[in-house]
PDB file of C-alpha atoms and ligand atoms in Angstrom:
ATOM      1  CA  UNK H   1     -29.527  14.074   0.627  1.00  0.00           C
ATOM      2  CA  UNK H   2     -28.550  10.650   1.997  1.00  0.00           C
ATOM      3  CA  UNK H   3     -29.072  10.928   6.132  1.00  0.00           C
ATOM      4  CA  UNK H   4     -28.132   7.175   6.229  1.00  0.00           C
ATOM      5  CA  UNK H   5     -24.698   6.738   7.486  1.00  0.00           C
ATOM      6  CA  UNK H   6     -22.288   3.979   7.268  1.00  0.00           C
ATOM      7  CA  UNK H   7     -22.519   2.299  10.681  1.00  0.00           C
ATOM      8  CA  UNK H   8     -20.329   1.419  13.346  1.00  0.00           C
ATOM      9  CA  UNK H   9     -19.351  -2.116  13.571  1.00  0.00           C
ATOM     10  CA  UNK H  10     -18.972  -3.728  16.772  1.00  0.00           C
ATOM     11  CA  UNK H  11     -16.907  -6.513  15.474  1.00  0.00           C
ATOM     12  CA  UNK H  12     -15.052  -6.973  12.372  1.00  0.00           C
ATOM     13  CA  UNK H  13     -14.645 -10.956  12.430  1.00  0.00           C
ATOM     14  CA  UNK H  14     -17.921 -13.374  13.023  1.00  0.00           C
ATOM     15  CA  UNK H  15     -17.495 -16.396  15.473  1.00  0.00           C
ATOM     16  CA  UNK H  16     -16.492 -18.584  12.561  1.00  0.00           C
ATOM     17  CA  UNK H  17     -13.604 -16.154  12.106  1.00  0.00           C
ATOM     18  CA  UNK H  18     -15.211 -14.722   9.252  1.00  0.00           C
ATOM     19  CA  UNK H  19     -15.047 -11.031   8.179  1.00  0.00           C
ATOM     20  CA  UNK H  20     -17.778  -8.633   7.094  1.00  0.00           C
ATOM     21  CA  UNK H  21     -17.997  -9.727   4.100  1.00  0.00           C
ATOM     22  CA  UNK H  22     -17.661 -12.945   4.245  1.00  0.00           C
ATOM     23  CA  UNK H  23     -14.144 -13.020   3.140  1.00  0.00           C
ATOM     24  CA  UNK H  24     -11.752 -15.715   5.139  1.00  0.00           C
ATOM     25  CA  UNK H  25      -8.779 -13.718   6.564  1.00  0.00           C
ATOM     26  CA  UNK H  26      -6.225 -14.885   3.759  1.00  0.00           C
ATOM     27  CA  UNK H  27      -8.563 -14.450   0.989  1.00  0.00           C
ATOM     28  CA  UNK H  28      -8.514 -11.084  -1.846  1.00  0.00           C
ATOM     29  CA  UNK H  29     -11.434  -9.365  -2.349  1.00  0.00           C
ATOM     30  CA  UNK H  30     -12.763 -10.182  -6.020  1.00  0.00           C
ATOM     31  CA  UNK H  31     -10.685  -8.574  -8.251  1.00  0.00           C
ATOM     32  CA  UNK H  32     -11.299  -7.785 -11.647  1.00  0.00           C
ATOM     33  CA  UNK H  33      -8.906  -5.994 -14.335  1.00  0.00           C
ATOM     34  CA  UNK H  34      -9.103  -5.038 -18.123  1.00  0.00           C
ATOM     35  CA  UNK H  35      -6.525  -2.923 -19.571  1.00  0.00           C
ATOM     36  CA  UNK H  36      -6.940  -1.105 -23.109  1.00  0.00           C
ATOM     37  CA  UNK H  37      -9.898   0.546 -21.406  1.00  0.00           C
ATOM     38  CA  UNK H  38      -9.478   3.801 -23.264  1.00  0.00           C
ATOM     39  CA  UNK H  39      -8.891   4.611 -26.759  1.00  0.00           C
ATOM     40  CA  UNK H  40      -7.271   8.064 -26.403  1.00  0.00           C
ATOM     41  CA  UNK H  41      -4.586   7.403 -23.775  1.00  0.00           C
ATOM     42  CA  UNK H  42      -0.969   5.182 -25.322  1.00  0.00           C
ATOM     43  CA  UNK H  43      -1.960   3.159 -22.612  1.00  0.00           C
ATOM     44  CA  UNK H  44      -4.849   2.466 -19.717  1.00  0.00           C
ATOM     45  CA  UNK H  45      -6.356  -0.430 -17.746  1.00  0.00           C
ATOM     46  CA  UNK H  46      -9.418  -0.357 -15.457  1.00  0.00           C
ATOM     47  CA  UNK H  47      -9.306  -2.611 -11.645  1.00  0.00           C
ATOM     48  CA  UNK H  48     -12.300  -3.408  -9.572  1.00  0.00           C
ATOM     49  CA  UNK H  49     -11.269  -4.768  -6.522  1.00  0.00           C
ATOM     50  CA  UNK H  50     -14.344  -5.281  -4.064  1.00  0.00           C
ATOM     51  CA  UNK H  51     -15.590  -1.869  -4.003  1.00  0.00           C
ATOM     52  CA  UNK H  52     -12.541   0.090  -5.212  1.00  0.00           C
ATOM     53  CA  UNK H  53     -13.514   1.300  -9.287  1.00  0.00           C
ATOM     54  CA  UNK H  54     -10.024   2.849 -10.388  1.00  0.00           C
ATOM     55  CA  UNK H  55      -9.037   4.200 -14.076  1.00  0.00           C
ATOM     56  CA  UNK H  56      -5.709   5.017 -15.251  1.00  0.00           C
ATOM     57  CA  UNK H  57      -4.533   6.178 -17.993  1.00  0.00           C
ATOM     58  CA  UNK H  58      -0.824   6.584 -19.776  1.00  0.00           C
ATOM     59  CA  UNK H  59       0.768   8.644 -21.698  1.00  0.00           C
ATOM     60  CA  UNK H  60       4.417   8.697 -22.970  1.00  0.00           C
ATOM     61  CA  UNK H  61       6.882   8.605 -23.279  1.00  0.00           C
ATOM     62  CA  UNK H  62       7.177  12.042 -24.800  1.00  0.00           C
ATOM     63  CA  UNK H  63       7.928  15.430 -24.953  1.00  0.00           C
ATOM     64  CA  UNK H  64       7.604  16.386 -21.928  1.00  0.00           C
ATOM     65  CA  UNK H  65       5.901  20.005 -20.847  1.00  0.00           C
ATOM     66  CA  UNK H  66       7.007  22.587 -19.453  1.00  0.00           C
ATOM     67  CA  UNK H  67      10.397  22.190 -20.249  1.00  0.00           C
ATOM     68  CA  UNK H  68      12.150  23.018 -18.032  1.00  0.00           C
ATOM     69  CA  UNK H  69      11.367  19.954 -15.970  1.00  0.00           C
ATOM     70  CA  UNK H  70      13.467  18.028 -18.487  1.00  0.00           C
ATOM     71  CA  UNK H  71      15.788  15.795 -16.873  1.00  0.00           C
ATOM     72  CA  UNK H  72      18.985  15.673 -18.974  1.00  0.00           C
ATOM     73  CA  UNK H  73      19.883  11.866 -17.780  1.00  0.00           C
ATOM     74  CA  UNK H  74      16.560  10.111 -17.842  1.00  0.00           C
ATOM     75  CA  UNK H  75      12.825  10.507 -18.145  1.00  0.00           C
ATOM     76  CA  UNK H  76      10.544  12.066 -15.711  1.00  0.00           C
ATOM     77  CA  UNK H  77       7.634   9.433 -15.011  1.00  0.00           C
ATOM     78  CA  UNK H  78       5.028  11.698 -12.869  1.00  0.00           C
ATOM     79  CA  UNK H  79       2.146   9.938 -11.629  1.00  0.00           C
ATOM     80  CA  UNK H  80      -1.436  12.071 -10.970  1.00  0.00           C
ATOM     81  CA  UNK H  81      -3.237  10.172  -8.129  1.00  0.00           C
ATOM     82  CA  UNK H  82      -7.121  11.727  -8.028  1.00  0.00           C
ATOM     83  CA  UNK H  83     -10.071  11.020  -6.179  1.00  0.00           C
ATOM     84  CA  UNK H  84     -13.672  11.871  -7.725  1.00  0.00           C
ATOM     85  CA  UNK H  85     -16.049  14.101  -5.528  1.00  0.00           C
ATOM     86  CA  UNK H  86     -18.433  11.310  -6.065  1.00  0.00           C
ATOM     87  CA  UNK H  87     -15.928   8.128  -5.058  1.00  0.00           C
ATOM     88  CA  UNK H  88     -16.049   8.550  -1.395  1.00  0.00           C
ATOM     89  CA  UNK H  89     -19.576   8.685   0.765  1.00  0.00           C
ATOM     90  CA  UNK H  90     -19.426  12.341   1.619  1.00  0.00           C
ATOM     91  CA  UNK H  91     -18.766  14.624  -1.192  1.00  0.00           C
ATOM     92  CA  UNK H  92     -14.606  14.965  -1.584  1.00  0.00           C
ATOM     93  CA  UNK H  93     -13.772  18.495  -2.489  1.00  0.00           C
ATOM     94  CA  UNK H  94     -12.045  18.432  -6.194  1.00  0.00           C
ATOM     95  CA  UNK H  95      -9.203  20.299  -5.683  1.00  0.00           C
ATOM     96  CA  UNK H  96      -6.421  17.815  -5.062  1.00  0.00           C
ATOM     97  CA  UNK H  97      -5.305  17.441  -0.971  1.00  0.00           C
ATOM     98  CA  UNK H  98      -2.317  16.500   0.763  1.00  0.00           C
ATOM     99  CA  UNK H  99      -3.371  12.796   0.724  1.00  0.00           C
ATOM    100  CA  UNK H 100      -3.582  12.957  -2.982  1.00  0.00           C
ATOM    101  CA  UNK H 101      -0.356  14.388  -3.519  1.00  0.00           C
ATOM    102  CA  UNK H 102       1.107  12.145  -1.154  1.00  0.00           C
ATOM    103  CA  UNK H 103      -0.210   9.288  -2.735  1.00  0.00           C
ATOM    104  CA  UNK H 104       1.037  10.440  -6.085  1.00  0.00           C
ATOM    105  CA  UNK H 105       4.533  10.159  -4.919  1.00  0.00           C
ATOM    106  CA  UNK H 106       3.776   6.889  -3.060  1.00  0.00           C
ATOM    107  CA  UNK H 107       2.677   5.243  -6.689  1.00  0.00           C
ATOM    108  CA  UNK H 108       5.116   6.784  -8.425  1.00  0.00           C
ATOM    109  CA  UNK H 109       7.755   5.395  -6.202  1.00  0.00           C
ATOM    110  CA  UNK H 110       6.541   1.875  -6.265  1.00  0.00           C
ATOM    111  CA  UNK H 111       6.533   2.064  -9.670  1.00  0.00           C
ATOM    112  CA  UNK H 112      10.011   3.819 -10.956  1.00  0.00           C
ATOM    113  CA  UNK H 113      11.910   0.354  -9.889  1.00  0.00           C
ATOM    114  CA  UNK H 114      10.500  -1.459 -12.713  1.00  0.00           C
ATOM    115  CA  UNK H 115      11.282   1.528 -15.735  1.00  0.00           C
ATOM    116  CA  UNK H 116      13.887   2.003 -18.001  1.00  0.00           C
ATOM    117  CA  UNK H 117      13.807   5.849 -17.415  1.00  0.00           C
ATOM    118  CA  UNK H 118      17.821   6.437 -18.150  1.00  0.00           C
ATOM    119  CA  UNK H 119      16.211   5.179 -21.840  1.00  0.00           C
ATOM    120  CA  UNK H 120      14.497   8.451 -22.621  1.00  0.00           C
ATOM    121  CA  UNK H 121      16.723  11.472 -21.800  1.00  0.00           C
ATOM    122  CA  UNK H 122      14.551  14.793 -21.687  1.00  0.00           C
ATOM    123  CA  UNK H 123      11.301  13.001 -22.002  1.00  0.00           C
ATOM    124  CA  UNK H 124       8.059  12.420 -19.592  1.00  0.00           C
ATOM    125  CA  UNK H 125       5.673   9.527 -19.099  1.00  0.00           C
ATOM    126  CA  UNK H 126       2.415  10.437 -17.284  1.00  0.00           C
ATOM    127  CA  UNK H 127       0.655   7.905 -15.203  1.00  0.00           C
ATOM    128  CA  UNK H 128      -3.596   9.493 -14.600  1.00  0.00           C
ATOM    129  CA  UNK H 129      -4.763   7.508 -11.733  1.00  0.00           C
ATOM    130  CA  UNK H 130      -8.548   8.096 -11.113  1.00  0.00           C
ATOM    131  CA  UNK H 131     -10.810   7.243  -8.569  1.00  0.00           C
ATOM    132  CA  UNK H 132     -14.464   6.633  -9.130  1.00  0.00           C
ATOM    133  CA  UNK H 133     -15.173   4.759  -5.956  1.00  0.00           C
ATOM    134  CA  UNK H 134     -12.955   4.096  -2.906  1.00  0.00           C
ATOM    135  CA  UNK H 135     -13.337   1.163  -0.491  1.00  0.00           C
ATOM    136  CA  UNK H 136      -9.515   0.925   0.797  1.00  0.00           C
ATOM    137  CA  UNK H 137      -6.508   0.134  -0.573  1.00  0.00           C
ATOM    138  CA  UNK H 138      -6.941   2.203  -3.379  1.00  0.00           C
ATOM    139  CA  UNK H 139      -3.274   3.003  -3.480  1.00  0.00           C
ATOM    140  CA  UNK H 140      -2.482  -0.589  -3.926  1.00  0.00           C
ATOM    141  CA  UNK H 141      -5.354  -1.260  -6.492  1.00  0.00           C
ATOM    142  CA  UNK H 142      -3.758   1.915  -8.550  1.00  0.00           C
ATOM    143  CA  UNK H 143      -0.166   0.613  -8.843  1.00  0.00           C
ATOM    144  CA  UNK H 144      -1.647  -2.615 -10.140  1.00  0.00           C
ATOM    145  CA  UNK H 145      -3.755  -1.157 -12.648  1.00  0.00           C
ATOM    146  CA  UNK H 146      -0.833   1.278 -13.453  1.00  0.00           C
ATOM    147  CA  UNK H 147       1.389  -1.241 -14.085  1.00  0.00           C
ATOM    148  CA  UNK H 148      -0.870  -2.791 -16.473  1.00  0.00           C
ATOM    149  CA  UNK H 149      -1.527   0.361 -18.449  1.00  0.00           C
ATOM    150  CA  UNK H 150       2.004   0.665 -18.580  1.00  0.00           C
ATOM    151  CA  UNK H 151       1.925  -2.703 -20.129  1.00  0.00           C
ATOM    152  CA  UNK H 152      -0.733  -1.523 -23.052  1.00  0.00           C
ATOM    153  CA  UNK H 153       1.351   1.425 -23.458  1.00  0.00           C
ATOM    154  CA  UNK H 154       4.053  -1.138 -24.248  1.00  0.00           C
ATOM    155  CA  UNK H 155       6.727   0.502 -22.525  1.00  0.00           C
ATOM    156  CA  UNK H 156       9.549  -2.093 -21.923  1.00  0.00           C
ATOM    157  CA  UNK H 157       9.328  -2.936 -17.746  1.00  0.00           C
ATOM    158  CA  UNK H 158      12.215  -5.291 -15.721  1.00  0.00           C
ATOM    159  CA  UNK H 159       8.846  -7.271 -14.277  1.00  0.00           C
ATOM    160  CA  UNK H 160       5.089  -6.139 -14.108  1.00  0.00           C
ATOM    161  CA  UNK H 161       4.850  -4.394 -10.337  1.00  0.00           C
ATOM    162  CA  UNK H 162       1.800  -5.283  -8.149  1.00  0.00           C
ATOM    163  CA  UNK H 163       0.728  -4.282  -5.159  1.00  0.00           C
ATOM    164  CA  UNK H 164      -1.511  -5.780  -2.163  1.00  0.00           C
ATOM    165  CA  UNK H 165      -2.164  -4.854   1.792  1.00  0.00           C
ATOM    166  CA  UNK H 166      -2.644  -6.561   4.377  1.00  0.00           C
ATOM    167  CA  UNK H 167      -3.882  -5.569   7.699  1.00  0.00           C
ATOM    168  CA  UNK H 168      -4.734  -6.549  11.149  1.00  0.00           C
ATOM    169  CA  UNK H 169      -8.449  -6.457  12.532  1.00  0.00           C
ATOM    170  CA  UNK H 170      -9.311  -7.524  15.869  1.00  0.00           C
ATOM    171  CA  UNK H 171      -5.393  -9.437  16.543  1.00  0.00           C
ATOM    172  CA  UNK H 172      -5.760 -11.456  13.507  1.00  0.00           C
ATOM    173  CA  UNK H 173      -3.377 -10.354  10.275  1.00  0.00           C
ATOM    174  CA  UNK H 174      -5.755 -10.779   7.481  1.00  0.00           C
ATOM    175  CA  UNK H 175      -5.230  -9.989   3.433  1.00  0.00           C
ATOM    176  CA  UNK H 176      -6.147  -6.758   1.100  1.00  0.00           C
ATOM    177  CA  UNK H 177      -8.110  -4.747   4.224  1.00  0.00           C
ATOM    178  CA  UNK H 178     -11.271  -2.985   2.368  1.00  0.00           C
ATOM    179  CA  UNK H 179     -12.433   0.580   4.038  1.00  0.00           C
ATOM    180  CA  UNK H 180     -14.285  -0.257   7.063  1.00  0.00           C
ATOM    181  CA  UNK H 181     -11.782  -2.657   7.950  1.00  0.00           C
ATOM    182  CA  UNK H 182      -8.915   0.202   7.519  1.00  0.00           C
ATOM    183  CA  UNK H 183     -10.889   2.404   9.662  1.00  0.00           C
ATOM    184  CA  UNK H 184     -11.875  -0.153  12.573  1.00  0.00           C
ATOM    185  CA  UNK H 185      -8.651  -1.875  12.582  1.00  0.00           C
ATOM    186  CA  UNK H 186      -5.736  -1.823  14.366  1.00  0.00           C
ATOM    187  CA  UNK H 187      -2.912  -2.296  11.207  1.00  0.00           C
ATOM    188  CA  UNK H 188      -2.493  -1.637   7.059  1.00  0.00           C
ATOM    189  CA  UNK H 189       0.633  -2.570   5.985  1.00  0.00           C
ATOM    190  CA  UNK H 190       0.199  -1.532   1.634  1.00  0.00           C
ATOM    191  CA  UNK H 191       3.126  -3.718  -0.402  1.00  0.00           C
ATOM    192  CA  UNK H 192       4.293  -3.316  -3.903  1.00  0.00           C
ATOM    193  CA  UNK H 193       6.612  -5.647  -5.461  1.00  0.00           C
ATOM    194  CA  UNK H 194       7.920  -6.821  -8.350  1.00  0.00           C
ATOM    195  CA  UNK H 195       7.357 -10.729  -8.673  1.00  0.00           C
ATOM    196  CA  UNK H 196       9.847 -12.135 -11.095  1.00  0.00           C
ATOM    197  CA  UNK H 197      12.551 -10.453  -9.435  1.00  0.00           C
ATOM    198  CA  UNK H 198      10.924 -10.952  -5.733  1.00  0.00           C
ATOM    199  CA  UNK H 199      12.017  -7.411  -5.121  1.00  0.00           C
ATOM    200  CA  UNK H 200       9.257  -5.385  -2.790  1.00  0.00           C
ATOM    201  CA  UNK H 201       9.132  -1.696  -3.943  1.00  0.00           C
ATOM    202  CA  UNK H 202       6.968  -0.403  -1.888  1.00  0.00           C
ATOM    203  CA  UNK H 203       6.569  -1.332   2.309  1.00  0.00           C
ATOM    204  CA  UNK H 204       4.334   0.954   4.562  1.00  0.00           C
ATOM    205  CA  UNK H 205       3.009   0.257   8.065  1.00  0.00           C
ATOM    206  CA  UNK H 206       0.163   2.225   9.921  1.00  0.00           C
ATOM    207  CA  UNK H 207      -0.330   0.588  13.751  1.00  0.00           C
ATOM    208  CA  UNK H 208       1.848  -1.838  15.485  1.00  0.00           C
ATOM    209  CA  UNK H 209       2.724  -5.173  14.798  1.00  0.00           C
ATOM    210  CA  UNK H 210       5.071  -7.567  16.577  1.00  0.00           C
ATOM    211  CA  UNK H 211       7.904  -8.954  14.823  1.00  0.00           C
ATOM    212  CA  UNK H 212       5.798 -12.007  14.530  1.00  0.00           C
ATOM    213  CA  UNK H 213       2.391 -10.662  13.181  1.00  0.00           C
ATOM    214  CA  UNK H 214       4.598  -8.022  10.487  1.00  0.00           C
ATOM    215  CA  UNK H 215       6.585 -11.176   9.685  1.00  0.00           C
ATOM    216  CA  UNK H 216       3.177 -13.066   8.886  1.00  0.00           C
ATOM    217  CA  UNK H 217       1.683  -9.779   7.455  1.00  0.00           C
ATOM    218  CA  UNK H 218       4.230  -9.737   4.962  1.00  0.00           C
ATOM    219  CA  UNK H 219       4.390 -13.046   3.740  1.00  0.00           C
ATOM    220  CA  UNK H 220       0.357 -12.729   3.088  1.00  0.00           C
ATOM    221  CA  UNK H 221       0.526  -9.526   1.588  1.00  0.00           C
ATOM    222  CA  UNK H 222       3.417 -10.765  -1.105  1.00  0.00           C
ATOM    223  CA  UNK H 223       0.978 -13.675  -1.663  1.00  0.00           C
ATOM    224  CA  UNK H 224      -2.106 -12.074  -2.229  1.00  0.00           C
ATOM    225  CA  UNK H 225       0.786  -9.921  -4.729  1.00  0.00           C
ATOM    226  CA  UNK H 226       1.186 -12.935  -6.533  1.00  0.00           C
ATOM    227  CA  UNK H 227      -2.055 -13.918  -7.071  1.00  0.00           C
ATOM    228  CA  UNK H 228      -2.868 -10.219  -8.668  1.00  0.00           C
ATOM    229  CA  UNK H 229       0.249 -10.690 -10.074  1.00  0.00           C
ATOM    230  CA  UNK H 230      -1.063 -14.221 -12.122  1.00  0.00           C
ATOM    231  CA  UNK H 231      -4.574 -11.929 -13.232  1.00  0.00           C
ATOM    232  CA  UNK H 232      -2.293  -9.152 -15.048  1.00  0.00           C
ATOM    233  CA  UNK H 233      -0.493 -11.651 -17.001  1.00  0.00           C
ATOM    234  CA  UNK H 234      -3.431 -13.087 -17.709  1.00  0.00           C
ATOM    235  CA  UNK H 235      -4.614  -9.949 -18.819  1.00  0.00           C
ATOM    236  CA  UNK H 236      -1.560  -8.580 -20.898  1.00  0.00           C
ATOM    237  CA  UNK H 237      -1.798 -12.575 -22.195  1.00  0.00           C
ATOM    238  CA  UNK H 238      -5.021 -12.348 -23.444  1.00  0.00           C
ATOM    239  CA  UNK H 239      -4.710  -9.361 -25.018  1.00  0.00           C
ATOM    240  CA  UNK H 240      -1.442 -10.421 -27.441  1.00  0.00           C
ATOM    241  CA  UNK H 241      -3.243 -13.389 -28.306  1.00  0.00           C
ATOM    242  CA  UNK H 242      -5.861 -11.054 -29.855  1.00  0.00           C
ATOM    243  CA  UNK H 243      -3.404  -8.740 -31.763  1.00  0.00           C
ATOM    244  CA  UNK H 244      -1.898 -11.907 -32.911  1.00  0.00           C
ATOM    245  CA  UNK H 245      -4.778 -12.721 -33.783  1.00  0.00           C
ATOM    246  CA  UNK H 246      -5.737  -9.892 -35.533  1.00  0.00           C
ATOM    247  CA  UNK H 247      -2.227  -9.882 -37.172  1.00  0.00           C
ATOM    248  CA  UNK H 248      -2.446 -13.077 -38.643  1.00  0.00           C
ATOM    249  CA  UNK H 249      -5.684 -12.397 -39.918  1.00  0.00           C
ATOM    250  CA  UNK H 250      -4.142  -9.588 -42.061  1.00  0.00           C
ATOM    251  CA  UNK H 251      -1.749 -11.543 -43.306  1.00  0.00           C
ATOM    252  CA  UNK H 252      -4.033 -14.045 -44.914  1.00  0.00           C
ATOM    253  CA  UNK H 253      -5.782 -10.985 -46.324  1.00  0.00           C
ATOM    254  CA  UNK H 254      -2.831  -9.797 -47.944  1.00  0.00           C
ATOM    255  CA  UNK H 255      -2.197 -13.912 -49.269  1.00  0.00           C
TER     256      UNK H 255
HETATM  257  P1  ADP G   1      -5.768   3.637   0.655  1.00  0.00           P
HETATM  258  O1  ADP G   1      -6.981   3.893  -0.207  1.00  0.00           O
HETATM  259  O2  ADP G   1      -4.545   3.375  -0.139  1.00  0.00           O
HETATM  260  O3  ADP G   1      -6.028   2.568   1.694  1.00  0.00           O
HETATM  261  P2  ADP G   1      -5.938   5.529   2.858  1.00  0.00           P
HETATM  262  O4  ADP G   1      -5.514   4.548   3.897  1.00  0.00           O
HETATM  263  O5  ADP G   1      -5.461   6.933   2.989  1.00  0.00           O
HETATM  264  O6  ADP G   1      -5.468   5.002   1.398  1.00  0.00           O
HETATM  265  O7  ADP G   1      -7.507   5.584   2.734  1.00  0.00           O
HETATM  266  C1  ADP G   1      -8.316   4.480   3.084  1.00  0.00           C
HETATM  267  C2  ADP G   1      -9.704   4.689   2.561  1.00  0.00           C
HETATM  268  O8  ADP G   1     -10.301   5.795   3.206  1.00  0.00           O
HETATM  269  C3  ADP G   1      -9.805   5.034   1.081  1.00  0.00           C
HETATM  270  O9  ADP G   1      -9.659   3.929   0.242  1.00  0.00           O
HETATM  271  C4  ADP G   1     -11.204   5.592   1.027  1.00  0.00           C
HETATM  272  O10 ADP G   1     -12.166   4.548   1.001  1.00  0.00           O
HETATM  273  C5  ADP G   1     -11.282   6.330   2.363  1.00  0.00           C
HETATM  274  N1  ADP G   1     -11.030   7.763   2.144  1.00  0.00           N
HETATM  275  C6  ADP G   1      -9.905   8.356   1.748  1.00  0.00           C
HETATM  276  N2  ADP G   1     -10.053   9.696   1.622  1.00  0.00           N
HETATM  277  C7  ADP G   1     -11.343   9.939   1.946  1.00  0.00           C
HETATM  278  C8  ADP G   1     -12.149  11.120   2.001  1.00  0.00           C
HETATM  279  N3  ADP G   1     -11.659  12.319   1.693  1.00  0.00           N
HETATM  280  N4  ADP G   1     -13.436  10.977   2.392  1.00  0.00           N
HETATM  281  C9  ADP G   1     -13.953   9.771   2.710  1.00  0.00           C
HETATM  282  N5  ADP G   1     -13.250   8.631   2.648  1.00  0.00           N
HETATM  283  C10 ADP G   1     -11.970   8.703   2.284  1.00  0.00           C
END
């Protein structure tokens, strides 16, 4: 067993104005998504951002079990937010707590905006959102992933939703807070939105923030959106160009 424990830091930005790791205070944490991850799911994607290592997968729309959740007027998108035992430093019991099933809802929320649920009377869409390491801001790094599985499951969106934090450590608002940063500092405000349409779905503030610094906060967090937002259609860009690829291929075969 592991007696080494994270430790305390005294200060979260350097003289230079620098943060723990290295970061600049309007700068993301390297960010790196992949969607199509897994074969079995309709649709999944994959997000490393700094530490965070999420997974989701899709399924749906379809039949949706037990029944007698059917909603006669629209689907029923439910979203399963899970941490691993393993993704946090001290072991996280399995069974699934209050934050998780907060944080389900939370997603799922965010989310619903961009759907066409009125679409598919009577039927469900499940969003599996798991954790395999946590470093903060894992409920942002989850609706962007989601969205992007969403994406491969090639269910029809309004826009592609993304999602991005930003914080304040030590009186300075800074961009996409990681763990120690969350826990040491004195704000996390987590934002969703969905880009095209500049519409935020998603606005949450822990700590206190003058009119000025949630002004500021905001503005950064919808930018670092923005930037995320530019990787997924990268992402969702690449990946048509290969079908087409693929496609075309076919059809010289069949020539
Ligand atoms: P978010 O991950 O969206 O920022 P929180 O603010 O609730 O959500 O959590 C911040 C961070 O705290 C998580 O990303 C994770 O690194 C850590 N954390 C959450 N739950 C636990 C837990 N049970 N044990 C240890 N660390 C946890």
């Amino acid at each position: 067993m592991s007696l080494l424990k994270q430790s305390i830091p005294t200060k979260l930005l350097d003289d230079n104005g620098m943060r723990l790791d290295g970061r600049r205070l309007d700068e993301l944490r390297p960010t790196k998504l992949e969607m199509g991850t897994l074969k079995r799911a309709d649709g999944s994607a994959y997000i490393e951002q700094g530490k965070n290592k999420i997974l989701v997968a899709v399924y749906g729309p379809r039949e949706l079990h037990p029944h007698h959740l059917a909603l006669p007027d629209r689907c029923l998108l439910r979203c399963i937010y899970r941490m691993a035992s393993f993704s946090v430093e001290e072991r996280k019991s399995p069974a699934p707590g209050r934050r998780e099933i907060e944080l389900s809802k939370v997603i799922r929320e965010a989310i619903e905006p961009a759907l066409f649920l009125e679409e598919y009377p009577r039927a469900g869409i499940d969003v599996y959102i798991q954790i395999l390491q946590a470093d903060g801001g894992t409920r942002c790094a989850s609706i962007t992933a989601a969205s992007l599985a969403l994406a491969d499951a090639g269910i029809p969106m309004r826009d592609i939703v993304v999602a991005c934090a930003a914080g304040k450590v030590e009186d300075q608002v800074v961009l996409d807070i990681d763990d120690v940063e969350d826990k040491y500092g004195t704000g996390d405000m987590p934002v969703a939105m969905m880009p095209r349409k500049n519409e935020i779905t998603l606005l949450q503030l822990d700590g206190i923030f003058s009119p000025e610094e949630f002004q500021k906060a905001l503005e950064l967090a919808q930018q670092g959106c923005k930037q995320l937002y530019e990787l997924q259609r990268s992402v969702i860009k690449e990946k048509y160009k290969t079908i087409r690829e693929e496609v075309g291929g076919d059809e010289k075969k069949e020539k």
